[in-house]
Amino acid sequence: MNEEAIRMVLPSNETGRWVRRPRVIAPAGIVFAGAVALAACSPVPDLPPAPMEPAASTYTANLPPYRIQVGDTLDVRLLLNPELNEEVTVRPDGHISTTAVSDAVAYGRTPAELAETLRKGYAKELQNPRVTVEVKSFAPTRVYVGGEVNTPGEFITVGPTLTLSQAIARAGGTKLSSDDGSVFIIRRGPGDKPKFLSVKWRALRQGRDPDADIRLAPYDVVYVPKLGIAEVYQFYNQYIGQFANPSFGFSYLLNPTSTGGSVVAAPVAGAAAR
């Protein structure tokens, strides 16, 4: 190796010491300007200002009628036959049984709809029965949030189920490794068969689509997937990084006949020995 080549590799080869190549450091001004530019690019559009006070009936006026849930306790009353009044609990299969009606579907129905079903059943034994159904105690509803959220788990409420944004807020929000554009719901359909439903969580999070804040059904599972790059990193860390120590570099043999010294370039960042 000629003298000029040696100077390119080792500025002072007389010492025979290990030499690291100088790192290229971006000027602080460029880094700061880039950070400011990224901060200025907000994904949230201009929105109308919130009123000082919400309208009195805005929330309750838009709520759907209550539908009976598994575990609800119901008072079944007959106006002209009070001796047949009774209290029943909705079974895990969503049905109830009364003195005159051995089996009736209660889950998913409103109290008025169930009262009409029971009236038809009591009409076989009574003339013109007048039946009412009241919900004496409400079973808590449950939804589940899993995947790339900070506190996944089961979330219990009494009354209306949570909305998508409320459920993710209960779960502590999404992680940086989450794929906001691929969030989906697992919901049980007819025959207890699960089905997958897409949601627009990214549009909701960025304030672009208020209709994306859907109300969940009882026992829904909201799943937040992981970004593809996070999957790759997890695979690397689990199957490669824990068992291997990749180190990338190169060496030069200098003056093999005289000193036998060698110069090794610094390994790539992130490949330090464990």
PDB file of C-alpha atoms in Angstrom:
ATOM      1  CA  MET A   1       0.000   0.000   0.000  1.00  0.00           C
ATOM      2  CA  ASN A   2       1.516   3.315  -0.976  1.00  0.00           C
ATOM      3  CA  GLU A   3       2.031   6.260   1.312  1.00  0.00           C
ATOM      4  CA  GLU A   4      -0.925   8.259   0.008  1.00  0.00           C
ATOM      5  CA  ALA A   5      -3.345   5.365   0.610  1.00  0.00           C
ATOM      6  CA  ILE A   6      -2.036   4.871   4.114  1.00  0.00           C
ATOM      7  CA  ARG A   7      -2.626   8.568   4.907  1.00  0.00           C
ATOM      8  CA  MET A   8      -6.241   8.191   3.755  1.00  0.00           C
ATOM      9  CA  VAL A   9      -6.763   5.351   6.210  1.00  0.00           C
ATOM     10  CA  LEU A  10      -4.539   6.299   9.125  1.00  0.00           C
ATOM     11  CA  PRO A  11      -3.479   9.925   9.525  1.00  0.00           C
ATOM     12  CA  SER A  12      -0.705   9.012  12.006  1.00  0.00           C
ATOM     13  CA  ASN A  13       0.285   5.465  11.305  1.00  0.00           C
ATOM     14  CA  GLU A  14       3.430   5.773  13.391  1.00  0.00           C
ATOM     15  CA  THR A  15       1.453   5.063  16.573  1.00  0.00           C
ATOM     16  CA  GLY A  16      -0.130   1.865  15.285  1.00  0.00           C
ATOM     17  CA  ARG A  17      -3.274   2.560  17.362  1.00  0.00           C
ATOM     18  CA  TRP A  18      -6.903   1.821  16.506  1.00  0.00           C
ATOM     19  CA  VAL A  19      -8.500   4.669  14.661  1.00  0.00           C
ATOM     20  CA  ARG A  20     -12.225   5.482  14.412  1.00  0.00           C
ATOM     21  CA  ARG A  21     -13.600   7.350  11.460  1.00  0.00           C
ATOM     22  CA  PRO A  22     -15.043  10.774  12.382  1.00  0.00           C
ATOM     23  CA  ARG A  23     -18.825  10.893  12.657  1.00  0.00           C
ATOM     24  CA  VAL A  24     -20.801  13.206  10.434  1.00  0.00           C
ATOM     25  CA  ILE A  25     -22.946  15.398  12.667  1.00  0.00           C
ATOM     26  CA  ALA A  26     -25.691  17.549  11.201  1.00  0.00           C
ATOM     27  CA  PRO A  27     -25.609  21.183  12.268  1.00  0.00           C
ATOM     28  CA  ALA A  28     -27.923  21.914  15.184  1.00  0.00           C
ATOM     29  CA  GLY A  29     -29.679  24.649  13.213  1.00  0.00           C
ATOM     30  CA  ILE A  30     -30.768  22.211  10.515  1.00  0.00           C
ATOM     31  CA  VAL A  31     -32.118  19.740  13.083  1.00  0.00           C
ATOM     32  CA  PHE A  32     -34.021  22.479  14.926  1.00  0.00           C
ATOM     33  CA  ALA A  33     -35.503  23.854  11.678  1.00  0.00           C
ATOM     34  CA  GLY A  34     -36.659  20.377  10.688  1.00  0.00           C
ATOM     35  CA  ALA A  35     -38.333  19.848  14.051  1.00  0.00           C
ATOM     36  CA  VAL A  36     -40.151  23.189  13.777  1.00  0.00           C
ATOM     37  CA  ALA A  37     -41.333  22.357  10.267  1.00  0.00           C
ATOM     38  CA  LEU A  38     -42.727  19.006  11.394  1.00  0.00           C
ATOM     39  CA  ALA A  39     -44.473  20.594  14.385  1.00  0.00           C
ATOM     40  CA  ALA A  40     -46.150  23.141  12.120  1.00  0.00           C
ATOM     41  CA  CYS A  41     -47.733  20.402   9.973  1.00  0.00           C
ATOM     42  CA  SER A  42     -50.762  19.578  12.106  1.00  0.00           C
ATOM     43  CA  PRO A  43     -53.084  16.884  10.682  1.00  0.00           C
ATOM     44  CA  VAL A  44     -56.116  18.438  12.424  1.00  0.00           C
ATOM     45  CA  PRO A  45     -58.117  20.813  10.177  1.00  0.00           C
ATOM     46  CA  ASP A  46     -59.733  24.059  11.282  1.00  0.00           C
ATOM     47  CA  LEU A  47     -62.738  23.195  13.448  1.00  0.00           C
ATOM     48  CA  PRO A  48     -65.673  25.291  14.697  1.00  0.00           C
ATOM     49  CA  PRO A  49     -65.266  26.538  18.274  1.00  0.00           C
ATOM     50  CA  ALA A  50     -67.036  24.624  21.037  1.00  0.00           C
ATOM     51  CA  PRO A  51     -69.960  26.489  22.690  1.00  0.00           C
ATOM     52  CA  MET A  52     -69.608  27.796  26.210  1.00  0.00           C
ATOM     53  CA  GLU A  53     -72.276  25.320  27.399  1.00  0.00           C
ATOM     54  CA  PRO A  54     -73.644  22.244  25.627  1.00  0.00           C
ATOM     55  CA  ALA A  55     -77.319  22.195  24.662  1.00  0.00           C
ATOM     56  CA  ALA A  56     -79.498  20.776  27.423  1.00  0.00           C
ATOM     57  CA  SER A  57     -80.907  17.813  25.487  1.00  0.00           C
ATOM     58  CA  THR A  58     -78.165  17.208  22.942  1.00  0.00           C
ATOM     59  CA  TYR A  59     -76.881  14.012  24.526  1.00  0.00           C
ATOM     60  CA  THR A  60     -80.090  12.326  25.673  1.00  0.00           C
ATOM     61  CA  ALA A  61     -82.106  13.226  22.584  1.00  0.00           C
ATOM     62  CA  ASN A  62     -79.780  11.231  20.345  1.00  0.00           C
ATOM     63  CA  LEU A  63     -79.534   8.094  22.469  1.00  0.00           C
ATOM     64  CA  PRO A  64     -81.130   4.952  21.011  1.00  0.00           C
ATOM     65  CA  PRO A  65     -83.837   3.161  23.035  1.00  0.00           C
ATOM     66  CA  TYR A  66     -82.487   0.838  25.693  1.00  0.00           C
ATOM     67  CA  ARG A  67     -82.266  -2.802  24.717  1.00  0.00           C
ATOM     68  CA  ILE A  68     -82.282  -5.536  27.304  1.00  0.00           C
ATOM     69  CA  GLN A  69     -78.935  -7.141  28.094  1.00  0.00           C
ATOM     70  CA  VAL A  70     -77.888 -10.460  29.560  1.00  0.00           C
ATOM     71  CA  GLY A  71     -77.990 -10.219  33.355  1.00  0.00           C
ATOM     72  CA  ASP A  72     -80.690  -7.508  33.510  1.00  0.00           C
ATOM     73  CA  THR A  73     -83.303  -7.976  36.207  1.00  0.00           C
ATOM     74  CA  LEU A  74     -86.853  -7.391  34.931  1.00  0.00           C
ATOM     75  CA  ASP A  75     -90.150  -6.765  36.691  1.00  0.00           C
ATOM     76  CA  VAL A  76     -92.996  -8.388  34.762  1.00  0.00           C
ATOM     77  CA  ARG A  77     -96.311  -6.873  35.901  1.00  0.00           C
ATOM     78  CA  LEU A  78     -99.919  -7.697  34.981  1.00  0.00           C
ATOM     79  CA  LEU A  79    -102.267  -4.846  35.797  1.00  0.00           C
ATOM     80  CA  LEU A  80    -105.418  -6.978  36.223  1.00  0.00           C
ATOM     81  CA  ASN A  81    -103.685 -10.048  37.612  1.00  0.00           C
ATOM     82  CA  PRO A  82    -101.169  -8.865  40.210  1.00  0.00           C
ATOM     83  CA  GLU A  83    -100.810 -12.391  41.590  1.00  0.00           C
ATOM     84  CA  LEU A  84     -98.810 -13.200  38.436  1.00  0.00           C
ATOM     85  CA  ASN A  85     -96.332 -10.373  38.933  1.00  0.00           C
ATOM     86  CA  GLU A  86     -92.764 -11.666  39.110  1.00  0.00           C
ATOM     87  CA  GLU A  87     -89.149 -10.739  38.879  1.00  0.00           C
ATOM     88  CA  VAL A  88     -86.953 -12.514  36.334  1.00  0.00           C
ATOM     89  CA  THR A  89     -83.319 -12.312  35.254  1.00  0.00           C
ATOM     90  CA  VAL A  90     -82.168 -12.544  31.655  1.00  0.00           C
ATOM     91  CA  ARG A  91     -80.224 -15.785  31.308  1.00  0.00           C
ATOM     92  CA  PRO A  92     -76.809 -16.079  29.574  1.00  0.00           C
ATOM     93  CA  ASP A  93     -78.637 -17.350  26.468  1.00  0.00           C
ATOM     94  CA  GLY A  94     -80.646 -14.091  26.345  1.00  0.00           C
ATOM     95  CA  HIS A  95     -83.996 -15.712  27.249  1.00  0.00           C
ATOM     96  CA  ILE A  96     -86.372 -15.447  30.222  1.00  0.00           C
ATOM     97  CA  SER A  97     -89.025 -17.729  31.669  1.00  0.00           C
ATOM     98  CA  THR A  98     -92.209 -16.649  33.496  1.00  0.00           C
ATOM     99  CA  THR A  99     -95.133 -18.490  35.030  1.00  0.00           C
ATOM    100  CA  ALA A 100     -97.173 -18.502  31.833  1.00  0.00           C
ATOM    101  CA  VAL A 101     -94.428 -18.165  29.207  1.00  0.00           C
ATOM    102  CA  SER A 102     -91.823 -20.907  29.436  1.00  0.00           C
ATOM    103  CA  ASP A 103     -89.316 -19.284  27.094  1.00  0.00           C
ATOM    104  CA  ALA A 104     -89.067 -15.831  25.489  1.00  0.00           C
ATOM    105  CA  VAL A 105     -86.213 -13.973  23.849  1.00  0.00           C
ATOM    106  CA  ALA A 106     -85.345 -10.859  25.856  1.00  0.00           C
ATOM    107  CA  TYR A 107     -81.814  -9.952  24.788  1.00  0.00           C
ATOM    108  CA  GLY A 108     -81.635  -7.122  22.268  1.00  0.00           C
ATOM    109  CA  ARG A 109     -85.299  -6.161  22.650  1.00  0.00           C
ATOM    110  CA  THR A 110     -86.736  -3.018  24.181  1.00  0.00           C
ATOM    111  CA  PRO A 111     -88.947  -3.464  27.281  1.00  0.00           C
ATOM    112  CA  ALA A 112     -92.016  -2.548  25.191  1.00  0.00           C
ATOM    113  CA  GLU A 113     -91.173  -5.205  22.580  1.00  0.00           C
ATOM    114  CA  LEU A 114     -90.727  -7.865  25.255  1.00  0.00           C
ATOM    115  CA  ALA A 115     -94.003  -6.837  26.930  1.00  0.00           C
ATOM    116  CA  GLU A 116     -95.845  -7.367  23.635  1.00  0.00           C
ATOM    117  CA  THR A 117     -94.326 -10.846  23.272  1.00  0.00           C
ATOM    118  CA  LEU A 118     -95.350 -11.764  26.820  1.00  0.00           C
ATOM    119  CA  ARG A 119     -98.852 -10.377  26.283  1.00  0.00           C
ATOM    120  CA  LYS A 120     -99.383 -12.784  23.403  1.00  0.00           C
ATOM    121  CA  GLY A 121     -98.190 -15.647  25.587  1.00  0.00           C
ATOM    122  CA  TYR A 122    -100.422 -14.692  28.531  1.00  0.00           C
ATOM    123  CA  ALA A 123    -103.398 -14.282  26.178  1.00  0.00           C
ATOM    124  CA  LYS A 124    -103.517 -18.070  25.883  1.00  0.00           C
ATOM    125  CA  GLU A 125    -104.460 -18.261  29.578  1.00  0.00           C
ATOM    126  CA  LEU A 126    -106.021 -14.864  30.321  1.00  0.00           C
ATOM    127  CA  GLN A 127    -108.521 -12.594  28.630  1.00  0.00           C
ATOM    128  CA  ASN A 128    -107.046  -9.302  27.442  1.00  0.00           C
ATOM    129  CA  PRO A 129    -103.906  -9.344  29.654  1.00  0.00           C
ATOM    130  CA  ARG A 130    -102.200  -6.006  30.218  1.00  0.00           C
ATOM    131  CA  VAL A 131     -98.471  -6.624  30.621  1.00  0.00           C
ATOM    132  CA  THR A 132     -95.656  -4.195  31.328  1.00  0.00           C
ATOM    133  CA  VAL A 133     -91.950  -4.845  31.647  1.00  0.00           C
ATOM    134  CA  GLU A 134     -89.654  -2.663  33.733  1.00  0.00           C
ATOM    135  CA  VAL A 135     -85.900  -2.966  34.024  1.00  0.00           C
ATOM    136  CA  LYS A 136     -85.262  -3.133  37.750  1.00  0.00           C
ATOM    137  CA  SER A 137     -81.468  -3.372  37.584  1.00  0.00           C
ATOM    138  CA  PHE A 138     -79.127  -2.977  34.662  1.00  0.00           C
ATOM    139  CA  ALA A 139     -76.343  -5.427  33.988  1.00  0.00           C
ATOM    140  CA  PRO A 140     -73.054  -3.712  33.208  1.00  0.00           C
ATOM    141  CA  THR A 141     -71.992  -3.780  29.573  1.00  0.00           C
ATOM    142  CA  ARG A 142     -68.489  -4.860  28.619  1.00  0.00           C
ATOM    143  CA  VAL A 143     -66.193  -3.953  25.748  1.00  0.00           C
ATOM    144  CA  TYR A 144     -62.586  -4.964  25.220  1.00  0.00           C
ATOM    145  CA  VAL A 145     -59.605  -3.133  23.750  1.00  0.00           C
ATOM    146  CA  GLY A 146     -56.427  -4.948  22.754  1.00  0.00           C
ATOM    147  CA  GLY A 147     -53.320  -4.621  20.638  1.00  0.00           C
ATOM    148  CA  GLU A 148     -51.102  -1.540  20.548  1.00  0.00           C
ATOM    149  CA  VAL A 149     -52.730   0.438  23.374  1.00  0.00           C
ATOM    150  CA  ASN A 150     -51.156   1.404  26.684  1.00  0.00           C
ATOM    151  CA  THR A 151     -53.592  -0.394  29.023  1.00  0.00           C
ATOM    152  CA  PRO A 152     -55.486  -3.138  27.157  1.00  0.00           C
ATOM    153  CA  GLY A 153     -58.277  -4.961  28.928  1.00  0.00           C
ATOM    154  CA  GLU A 154     -61.988  -5.186  29.714  1.00  0.00           C
ATOM    155  CA  PHE A 155     -63.944  -1.976  30.323  1.00  0.00           C
ATOM    156  CA  ILE A 156     -67.280  -2.075  32.127  1.00  0.00           C
ATOM    157  CA  THR A 157     -69.999   0.569  31.988  1.00  0.00           C
ATOM    158  CA  VAL A 158     -73.618   0.848  33.068  1.00  0.00           C
ATOM    159  CA  GLY A 159     -76.013   2.271  30.504  1.00  0.00           C
ATOM    160  CA  PRO A 160     -75.011   3.042  26.913  1.00  0.00           C
ATOM    161  CA  THR A 161     -71.908   1.309  25.670  1.00  0.00           C
ATOM    162  CA  LEU A 162     -68.738   3.255  25.019  1.00  0.00           C
ATOM    163  CA  THR A 163     -67.978   4.920  21.720  1.00  0.00           C
ATOM    164  CA  LEU A 164     -64.807   4.093  19.798  1.00  0.00           C
ATOM    165  CA  SER A 165     -62.946   7.155  21.083  1.00  0.00           C
ATOM    166  CA  GLN A 166     -64.117   6.538  24.665  1.00  0.00           C
ATOM    167  CA  ALA A 167     -62.965   2.916  24.577  1.00  0.00           C
ATOM    168  CA  ILE A 168     -59.490   3.802  23.263  1.00  0.00           C
ATOM    169  CA  ALA A 169     -59.251   6.618  25.820  1.00  0.00           C
ATOM    170  CA  ARG A 170     -60.102   4.099  28.575  1.00  0.00           C
ATOM    171  CA  ALA A 171     -57.254   1.967  27.231  1.00  0.00           C
ATOM    172  CA  GLY A 172     -54.806   4.838  27.661  1.00  0.00           C
ATOM    173  CA  GLY A 173     -54.573   5.752  23.978  1.00  0.00           C
ATOM    174  CA  THR A 174     -52.619   4.098  21.204  1.00  0.00           C
ATOM    175  CA  LYS A 175     -48.862   3.491  21.196  1.00  0.00           C
ATOM    176  CA  LEU A 176     -46.371   4.976  18.749  1.00  0.00           C
ATOM    177  CA  SER A 177     -46.041   1.496  17.234  1.00  0.00           C
ATOM    178  CA  SER A 178     -49.765   1.320  16.387  1.00  0.00           C
ATOM    179  CA  ASP A 179     -51.188   1.289  12.870  1.00  0.00           C
ATOM    180  CA  ASP A 180     -53.929   3.910  13.203  1.00  0.00           C
ATOM    181  CA  GLY A 181     -55.270   3.215   9.723  1.00  0.00           C
ATOM    182  CA  SER A 182     -55.991  -0.483  10.349  1.00  0.00           C
ATOM    183  CA  VAL A 183     -57.975  -0.510  13.614  1.00  0.00           C
ATOM    184  CA  PHE A 184     -60.892  -2.956  13.494  1.00  0.00           C
ATOM    185  CA  ILE A 185     -63.669  -4.436  15.631  1.00  0.00           C
ATOM    186  CA  ILE A 186     -64.421  -8.086  16.357  1.00  0.00           C
ATOM    187  CA  ARG A 187     -68.179  -8.479  16.874  1.00  0.00           C
ATOM    188  CA  ARG A 188     -70.337 -11.525  17.484  1.00  0.00           C
ATOM    189  CA  GLY A 189     -73.136 -11.893  14.956  1.00  0.00           C
ATOM    190  CA  PRO A 190     -76.027 -14.337  14.469  1.00  0.00           C
ATOM    191  CA  GLY A 191     -75.170 -17.822  15.641  1.00  0.00           C
ATOM    192  CA  ASP A 192     -72.388 -16.362  17.815  1.00  0.00           C
ATOM    193  CA  LYS A 193     -70.143 -16.159  14.743  1.00  0.00           C
ATOM    194  CA  PRO A 194     -67.445 -13.471  14.910  1.00  0.00           C
ATOM    195  CA  LYS A 195     -67.009 -10.959  12.134  1.00  0.00           C
ATOM    196  CA  PHE A 196     -64.495  -8.200  11.472  1.00  0.00           C
ATOM    197  CA  LEU A 197     -65.594  -4.594  10.993  1.00  0.00           C
ATOM    198  CA  SER A 198     -63.363  -1.720   9.908  1.00  0.00           C
ATOM    199  CA  VAL A 199     -63.382   1.680  11.611  1.00  0.00           C
ATOM    200  CA  LYS A 200     -61.928   5.086  10.705  1.00  0.00           C
ATOM    201  CA  TRP A 201     -59.859   5.705  13.796  1.00  0.00           C
ATOM    202  CA  ARG A 202     -57.214   7.793  11.996  1.00  0.00           C
ATOM    203  CA  ALA A 203     -59.866  10.118  10.521  1.00  0.00           C
ATOM    204  CA  LEU A 204     -61.439  10.440  13.960  1.00  0.00           C
ATOM    205  CA  ARG A 205     -58.132  11.048  15.718  1.00  0.00           C
ATOM    206  CA  GLN A 206     -57.237  13.767  13.229  1.00  0.00           C
ATOM    207  CA  GLY A 207     -60.621  15.497  13.569  1.00  0.00           C
ATOM    208  CA  ARG A 208     -61.678  14.835   9.978  1.00  0.00           C
ATOM    209  CA  ASP A 209     -64.758  12.599  10.392  1.00  0.00           C
ATOM    210  CA  PRO A 210     -66.960  12.946  13.504  1.00  0.00           C
ATOM    211  CA  ASP A 211     -69.240  10.155  12.258  1.00  0.00           C
ATOM    212  CA  ALA A 212     -66.313   7.762  12.709  1.00  0.00           C
ATOM    213  CA  ASP A 213     -66.882   7.846  16.482  1.00  0.00           C
ATOM    214  CA  ILE A 214     -69.304   4.924  16.369  1.00  0.00           C
ATOM    215  CA  ARG A 215     -70.992   3.472  19.444  1.00  0.00           C
ATOM    216  CA  LEU A 216     -69.778  -0.026  20.229  1.00  0.00           C
ATOM    217  CA  ALA A 217     -72.007  -3.039  20.820  1.00  0.00           C
ATOM    218  CA  PRO A 218     -71.773  -5.018  24.076  1.00  0.00           C
ATOM    219  CA  TYR A 219     -68.830  -7.456  24.096  1.00  0.00           C
ATOM    220  CA  ASP A 220     -67.165  -5.778  21.105  1.00  0.00           C
ATOM    221  CA  VAL A 221     -63.389  -6.182  20.877  1.00  0.00           C
ATOM    222  CA  VAL A 222     -61.514  -3.150  19.511  1.00  0.00           C
ATOM    223  CA  TYR A 223     -58.148  -4.272  18.159  1.00  0.00           C
ATOM    224  CA  VAL A 224     -55.299  -1.889  17.315  1.00  0.00           C
ATOM    225  CA  PRO A 225     -52.703  -3.621  15.096  1.00  0.00           C
ATOM    226  CA  LYS A 226     -48.974  -2.990  15.124  1.00  0.00           C
ATOM    227  CA  LEU A 227     -47.166  -1.131  12.351  1.00  0.00           C
ATOM    228  CA  GLY A 228     -45.277  -3.301   9.882  1.00  0.00           C
ATOM    229  CA  ILE A 229     -41.941  -1.710  10.813  1.00  0.00           C
ATOM    230  CA  ALA A 230     -42.650  -2.487  14.474  1.00  0.00           C
ATOM    231  CA  GLU A 231     -43.312  -6.118  13.540  1.00  0.00           C
ATOM    232  CA  VAL A 232     -39.942  -6.261  11.780  1.00  0.00           C
ATOM    233  CA  TYR A 233     -38.171  -4.752  14.783  1.00  0.00           C
ATOM    234  CA  GLN A 234     -39.862  -7.218  17.147  1.00  0.00           C
ATOM    235  CA  PHE A 235     -38.821 -10.130  14.937  1.00  0.00           C
ATOM    236  CA  TYR A 236     -35.239  -8.862  14.790  1.00  0.00           C
ATOM    237  CA  ASN A 237     -35.034  -8.263  18.531  1.00  0.00           C
ATOM    238  CA  GLN A 238     -36.613 -11.610  19.411  1.00  0.00           C
ATOM    239  CA  TYR A 239     -34.928 -13.942  16.962  1.00  0.00           C
ATOM    240  CA  ILE A 240     -31.709 -12.194  15.898  1.00  0.00           C
ATOM    241  CA  GLY A 241     -30.676  -9.496  18.321  1.00  0.00           C
ATOM    242  CA  GLN A 242     -30.923 -11.763  21.377  1.00  0.00           C
ATOM    243  CA  PHE A 243     -28.749 -14.518  19.944  1.00  0.00           C
ATOM    244  CA  ALA A 244     -26.386 -12.804  17.499  1.00  0.00           C
ATOM    245  CA  ASN A 245     -24.023  -9.883  17.699  1.00  0.00           C
ATOM    246  CA  PRO A 246     -23.788  -8.500  14.179  1.00  0.00           C
ATOM    247  CA  SER A 247     -20.859  -6.127  13.779  1.00  0.00           C
ATOM    248  CA  PHE A 248     -20.102  -4.498  10.454  1.00  0.00           C
ATOM    249  CA  GLY A 249     -16.632  -3.085   9.787  1.00  0.00           C
ATOM    250  CA  PHE A 250     -13.453  -3.573   7.815  1.00  0.00           C
ATOM    251  CA  SER A 251      -9.733  -3.801   8.511  1.00  0.00           C
ATOM    252  CA  TYR A 252      -6.506  -2.926   6.814  1.00  0.00           C
ATOM    253  CA  LEU A 253      -3.180  -4.655   7.272  1.00  0.00           C
ATOM    254  CA  LEU A 254      -0.430  -2.059   7.489  1.00  0.00           C
ATOM    255  CA  ASN A 255       3.253  -2.854   7.048  1.00  0.00           C
ATOM    256  CA  PRO A 256       2.846  -6.621   7.526  1.00  0.00           C
ATOM    257  CA  THR A 257       6.560  -7.186   7.239  1.00  0.00           C
ATOM    258  CA  SER A 258       7.615  -4.666   9.853  1.00  0.00           C
ATOM    259  CA  THR A 259       5.171  -4.059  12.723  1.00  0.00           C
ATOM    260  CA  GLY A 260       2.256  -6.296  11.794  1.00  0.00           C
ATOM    261  CA  GLY A 261      -0.135  -3.597  12.999  1.00  0.00           C
ATOM    262  CA  SER A 262      -3.690  -3.343  11.672  1.00  0.00           C
ATOM    263  CA  VAL A 263      -6.294  -0.625  11.576  1.00  0.00           C
ATOM    264  CA  VAL A 264     -10.005  -1.472  12.026  1.00  0.00           C
ATOM    265  CA  ALA A 265     -12.775   0.944  11.135  1.00  0.00           C
ATOM    266  CA  ALA A 266     -15.428   1.647  13.752  1.00  0.00           C
ATOM    267  CA  PRO A 267     -18.454  -0.747  13.674  1.00  0.00           C
ATOM    268  CA  VAL A 268     -21.807   0.549  12.487  1.00  0.00           C
ATOM    269  CA  ALA A 269     -23.890   2.290  15.179  1.00  0.00           C
ATOM    270  CA  GLY A 270     -26.279  -0.056  16.971  1.00  0.00           C
ATOM    271  CA  ALA A 271     -24.012  -3.087  16.605  1.00  0.00           C
ATOM    272  CA  ALA A 272     -22.095  -2.589  19.829  1.00  0.00           C
ATOM    273  CA  ALA A 273     -20.983  -5.723  21.643  1.00  0.00           C
ATOM    274  CA  ARG A 274     -23.328  -7.005  24.280  1.00  0.00           C
TER     275      ARG A 274
END
